Coordinates of C-alpha atoms and ligand atoms in Angstrom, one line a residue:
M18 CA 0.0 0.0 0.0
E19 CA 1.4 3.4 -0.9
R20 CA 1.0 6.4 1.4
L21 CA -1.2 9.3 0.3
Q22 CA 0.6 11.2 -2.4
T23 CA 0.0 14.2 -4.6
Q24 CA -2.1 15.7 -1.9
P25 CA -4.6 18.5 -2.5
K26 CA -3.9 21.7 -0.6
R27 CA -5.4 20.5 2.7
A28 CA -3.9 22.8 5.2
S29 CA -5.0 26.0 3.4
L30 CA -8.5 24.6 2.9
R31 CA -9.1 23.2 6.4
A32 CA -11.7 24.8 8.5
M33 CA -10.3 24.9 12.1
N34 CA -12.2 23.1 14.8
A35 CA -14.6 21.7 12.3
P36 CA -15.3 18.0 12.3
R37 CA -13.0 15.9 10.2
I38 CA -14.7 13.1 8.4
A39 CA -13.1 10.3 6.4
I40 CA -15.4 8.5 3.9
F41 CA -14.7 5.6 1.6
D42 CA -16.6 3.7 -1.0
S43 CA -15.8 1.2 -3.8
G44 CA -16.0 4.1 -6.3
V45 CA -17.9 7.2 -7.1
G46 CA -21.3 6.1 -5.7
G47 CA -20.3 7.0 -2.1
L48 CA -20.3 10.6 -3.3
T49 CA -24.0 10.5 -2.7
V50 CA -23.1 10.0 0.9
A51 CA -20.5 12.8 0.8
S52 CA -23.1 15.0 -0.8
A53 CA -25.6 14.3 2.0
V54 CA -23.0 14.7 4.7
H55 CA -21.8 18.0 3.1
A56 CA -25.4 19.2 2.9
R57 CA -26.1 18.4 6.6
L58 CA -22.6 19.4 7.9
P59 CA -21.4 22.1 5.5
G60 CA -18.6 23.1 7.9
A61 CA -17.1 19.6 8.1
N62 CA -13.8 18.8 6.4
L63 CA -14.3 15.7 4.2
R64 CA -11.7 13.3 2.9
Y65 CA -13.1 10.8 0.5
L66 CA -11.6 7.7 -1.1
G67 CA -13.2 5.9 -4.0
D68 CA -11.6 2.5 -4.8
T69 CA -12.3 2.8 -8.5
A70 CA -9.5 0.3 -9.4
R71 CA -11.3 -2.5 -7.7
L72 CA -15.0 -1.6 -8.1
P73 CA -17.4 -3.4 -8.0
Y74 CA -17.3 -4.7 -4.5
G75 CA -20.9 -6.0 -4.8
T76 CA -20.0 -9.1 -6.7
K77 CA -17.0 -10.1 -4.6
S78 CA -16.7 -12.4 -1.6
A79 CA -17.1 -11.1 2.0
H80 CA -13.4 -12.0 2.6
T81 CA -12.2 -9.9 -0.3
V82 CA -14.5 -7.0 0.4
T83 CA -13.3 -6.9 4.0
R84 CA -9.6 -6.9 2.9
Y85 CA -10.3 -4.1 0.4
A86 CA -12.2 -2.1 3.0
V87 CA -9.4 -2.3 5.6
Q88 CA -6.9 -1.2 3.0
A89 CA -9.0 1.7 1.9
A90 CA -9.5 2.9 5.5
E91 CA -5.8 2.5 6.2
A92 CA -4.9 4.5 3.1
L93 CA -7.2 7.4 4.1
L94 CA -5.4 7.6 7.4
S95 CA -1.9 6.7 6.2
D96 CA -0.4 10.2 6.6
G97 CA -1.4 10.3 10.2
A98 CA -4.5 12.3 9.5
Q99 CA -6.6 12.9 12.6
V100 CA -10.3 12.2 12.0
D101 CA -13.4 12.5 14.2
A102 CA -15.2 9.7 12.3
L103 CA -14.8 7.2 9.5
V104 CA -17.9 6.6 7.3
V105 CA -18.2 3.4 5.4
A106 CA -20.4 4.8 2.6
C107 CA -20.4 1.5 0.7
N108 CA -23.3 -0.7 1.7
T109 CA -21.4 -3.8 0.5
A110 CA -18.4 -2.9 2.7
S111 CA -20.6 -1.9 5.6
S112 CA -22.4 -5.3 5.4
C113 CA -19.1 -7.2 5.5
A114 CA -16.4 -5.2 7.2
L115 CA -17.9 -2.9 9.8
P116 CA -17.1 -5.1 12.9
M117 CA -13.4 -5.4 11.9
L118 CA -13.1 -1.7 11.2
K119 CA -14.8 -0.8 14.5
E120 CA -12.4 -2.9 16.4
R121 CA -9.4 -1.4 14.6
Y122 CA -10.0 2.3 15.4
D123 CA -10.8 4.2 18.5
F124 CA -12.9 6.9 16.8
P125 CA -16.5 6.4 15.7
V126 CA -16.8 4.2 12.6
L127 CA -20.2 4.4 11.0
G128 CA -21.6 2.2 8.3
V129 CA -24.8 2.8 6.3
I130 CA -26.7 -0.3 7.4
G131 CA -27.6 0.7 10.9
P132 CA -28.9 4.2 10.1
G133 CA -30.8 2.8 7.1
A134 CA -32.4 0.1 9.2
R135 CA -33.4 2.6 11.9
R136 CA -35.2 4.8 9.4
A137 CA -36.9 1.9 7.8
V138 CA -38.2 0.5 11.1
A139 CA -39.5 4.0 12.0
A140 CA -41.2 4.4 8.6
S141 CA -42.9 1.1 8.2
T142 CA -46.4 0.5 9.4
S143 CA -47.1 -2.8 7.7
G144 CA -43.9 -4.3 9.2
H145 CA -42.9 -5.5 5.8
I146 CA -39.7 -3.8 4.6
G147 CA -38.0 -4.2 1.3
V148 CA -34.2 -3.9 0.7
I149 CA -32.6 -3.5 -2.7
G150 CA -28.8 -3.6 -3.0
T151 CA -25.9 -5.5 -4.5
E152 CA -25.6 -9.3 -4.5
R153 CA -23.1 -9.3 -1.6
T154 CA -25.2 -6.9 0.5
V155 CA -28.3 -9.0 0.0
Q156 CA -26.4 -12.3 0.6
S157 CA -24.8 -10.9 3.8
G158 CA -28.2 -10.6 5.5
A159 CA -26.9 -7.4 7.2
Y160 CA -30.1 -5.4 6.8
E161 CA -32.2 -8.4 8.1
Q162 CA -30.0 -8.6 11.2
A163 CA -30.0 -4.9 11.9
I164 CA -33.8 -4.6 11.4
A165 CA -34.5 -7.8 13.5
A166 CA -32.4 -6.3 16.4
L167 CA -34.6 -3.2 16.3
S168 CA -38.0 -4.8 15.6
P169 CA -38.1 -8.6 15.9
D170 CA -41.5 -8.7 14.3
A171 CA -40.5 -6.9 11.1
V172 CA -40.2 -9.0 8.0
V173 CA -37.5 -8.0 5.5
H174 CA -37.6 -8.9 1.9
S175 CA -34.4 -8.4 -0.1
R176 CA -33.7 -8.3 -3.8
A177 CA -30.4 -7.8 -5.5
T178 CA -30.7 -5.2 -8.3
P179 CA -27.0 -4.8 -9.4
L180 CA -27.8 -3.4 -12.8
L181 CA -28.9 -0.1 -11.2
V182 CA -25.3 0.7 -10.4
G183 CA -24.4 0.7 -14.1
L184 CA -27.4 2.9 -14.9
A185 CA -26.4 5.5 -12.3
E186 CA -22.8 5.5 -13.5
E187 CA -24.1 6.1 -17.0
G188 CA -26.2 9.1 -15.7
W189 CA -29.4 7.3 -16.7
F190 CA -31.2 8.3 -13.5
D191 CA -34.6 8.0 -15.1
G192 CA -36.3 7.1 -18.4
P193 CA -37.2 3.9 -20.3
V194 CA -34.0 1.9 -19.7
A195 CA -34.2 2.5 -15.9
E196 CA -37.9 1.6 -15.9
A197 CA -37.3 -1.6 -17.9
A198 CA -34.5 -2.7 -15.6
L199 CA -36.5 -2.1 -12.5
E200 CA -39.5 -3.9 -13.9
A201 CA -37.3 -6.9 -14.8
Y202 CA -36.2 -7.1 -11.2
L203 CA -39.4 -6.2 -9.4
V204 CA -42.3 -7.7 -11.4
P205 CA -41.5 -11.4 -10.6
W206 CA -40.4 -10.5 -7.0
L207 CA -43.6 -8.5 -6.1
Q208 CA -45.8 -11.3 -7.2
D209 CA -45.3 -12.9 -3.8
P210 CA -48.3 -11.6 -1.7
A211 CA -46.1 -11.2 1.4
I212 CA -43.6 -9.1 -0.5
A213 CA -46.3 -7.1 -2.0
R214 CA -47.1 -5.9 1.6
I215 CA -43.9 -3.8 1.8
D216 CA -44.6 -0.1 2.5
T217 CA -40.9 0.9 2.9
V218 CA -37.9 0.2 0.7
V219 CA -34.3 0.7 1.8
L220 CA -32.1 2.0 -1.0
G221 CA -29.3 -0.3 0.1
C222 CA -26.6 0.8 -2.3
T223 CA -24.6 4.0 -2.7
H224 CA -25.9 4.6 -6.3
Y225 CA -29.6 4.2 -5.8
P226 CA -30.5 7.6 -4.3
A227 CA -29.7 9.0 -7.8
L228 CA -32.5 6.8 -9.2
K229 CA -34.9 7.6 -6.3
T230 CA -37.6 9.1 -8.5
V231 CA -37.9 6.2 -11.0
I232 CA -37.6 3.6 -8.2
G233 CA -40.5 5.2 -6.3
R234 CA -42.6 5.5 -9.4
V235 CA -42.1 1.9 -10.5
F236 CA -42.8 0.5 -7.0
E237 CA -46.0 2.6 -6.8
R238 CA -47.2 1.4 -10.2
L239 CA -46.5 -2.3 -9.5
L240 CA -47.9 -2.3 -5.9
G241 CA -50.8 0.1 -6.4
H242 CA -49.6 2.1 -3.4
S243 CA -46.6 4.3 -2.7
V244 CA -43.6 3.2 -0.6
V245 CA -41.3 5.2 1.7
L246 CA -37.8 5.1 0.2
V247 CA -35.1 5.1 2.8
D248 CA -32.0 6.9 1.6
S249 CA -29.0 5.6 3.6
A250 CA -27.0 8.6 2.6
E251 CA -29.4 11.0 4.4
A252 CA -29.7 8.6 7.3
I253 CA -26.0 8.4 8.0
A254 CA -25.6 12.2 7.6
E255 CA -28.2 12.7 10.3
E256 CA -26.4 10.2 12.6
L257 CA -23.1 11.9 12.1
A258 CA -24.6 15.2 13.0
E259 CA -25.8 13.6 16.3
R260 CA -22.4 12.0 17.2
L261 CA -19.8 14.6 16.2
P262 CA -18.3 17.5 18.2
N263 CA -19.1 20.9 16.7
P264 CA -21.4 19.6 14.0
N265 CA -22.7 23.0 13.2
S266 CA -19.4 24.7 12.5
T267 CA -20.2 27.6 10.2
A268 CA -16.9 27.7 8.2
N269 CA -16.8 26.2 4.8
G270 CA -15.4 22.7 5.1
A271 CA -12.6 21.5 2.9
V272 CA -13.1 18.5 0.5
E273 CA -10.2 16.2 -0.4
L274 CA -10.9 13.5 -2.9
F275 CA -8.8 10.4 -3.7
A276 CA -9.4 7.6 -6.2
T277 CA -7.4 4.4 -6.9
D278 CA -7.8 4.7 -10.7
A279 CA -9.2 6.6 -13.6
L280 CA -9.3 10.2 -12.2
A281 CA -11.0 11.6 -15.3
R282 CA -13.8 9.1 -15.1
F283 CA -14.1 9.7 -11.4
A284 CA -14.5 13.4 -12.0
R285 CA -17.0 13.0 -14.8
V286 CA -19.2 10.3 -13.2
G287 CA -18.7 11.5 -9.7
G288 CA -19.6 15.0 -10.7
L289 CA -23.1 13.7 -11.3
F290 CA -23.4 13.0 -7.6
F291 CA -21.2 15.7 -6.0
P292 CA -19.2 18.7 -7.3
V293 CA -15.7 17.3 -8.1
D294 CA -13.0 19.9 -8.2
R295 CA -10.0 18.4 -10.1
A296 CA -7.6 20.5 -8.0
N297 CA -8.7 18.6 -4.9
L298 CA -8.6 15.1 -6.6
A299 CA -5.6 12.9 -6.4
L300 CA -4.6 9.4 -7.3
I301 CA -3.7 6.9 -4.5
D302 CA -2.5 3.3 -4.8
L303 CA -3.6 0.7 -2.3
Ligands
LIG15 N1 -20.8 1.0 -3.4 C1 -21.5 -0.3 -3.6 C2 -22.6 -0.4 -2.5 O1 -23.1 0.5 -2.0 C3 -22.1 -0.4 -5.0 C4 -21.0 -0.5 -6.1 C5 -20.2 -1.8 -5.9 O2 -20.7 -2.9 -6.1 O3 -19.0 -1.7 -5.6 O4 -22.9 -1.5 -2.3

């Protein structure tokens, strides 16, 4: 693993006494989380790493995802950076690696599963909660466990919808292709009468908030009733605000961005989710 290099001008940008938050994801999708965190905590200094060289995590084994997640976290902290919290923006990494990361660091390490689960339980009245995410997230059963711990009677129905990641990366946030992909995943799934009782759906993948409108519309059309969409990005931003010192610092927070490959693509696709300033974007090798 190489140490952080070609660093953006951190010292000159840093807002003093503001919270320092490190965030990592398998790629650009976690910028939806960075965006929600920046909107909720505009004064916080954000340091983000997208592991674009090894994306996707969602099709890989739990062992590999955990190894990658630890390497990504270590790289973010490799220059001795002091952070107030580490956010695992990636649902897949959160579902596999959170216990190991929590054990490793003595500052708060937050994954997206818990905040998403809490919001879903609070929102559901039928007690039937849908989760859509990557194959690894769905196979991990992480949302089932988190929701069962909060509400033992809740029933969780999960469906892997991996193609939605590619759609978001293409910038196809809505339209006929997104509708067709969603119908292909959801029509057979929602034929089960128990699953058709869901009234709340967790967007269990970094990229899905970008497709929120079409996801809500297709669920409503297929079910005949609307569902509450739980955006894990907003949920974790809210949880951070509760847990951090000086969350309401008024200074403008600095943003440092790192990616493990393809900076131009990171800037182009990531820019769909969060403003990417090339001057603050650097390559890092894990
Ligand atoms: N960031 C991943 C997640 O939230 C989606 C992309 C991937 O598979 O790596 O699960």
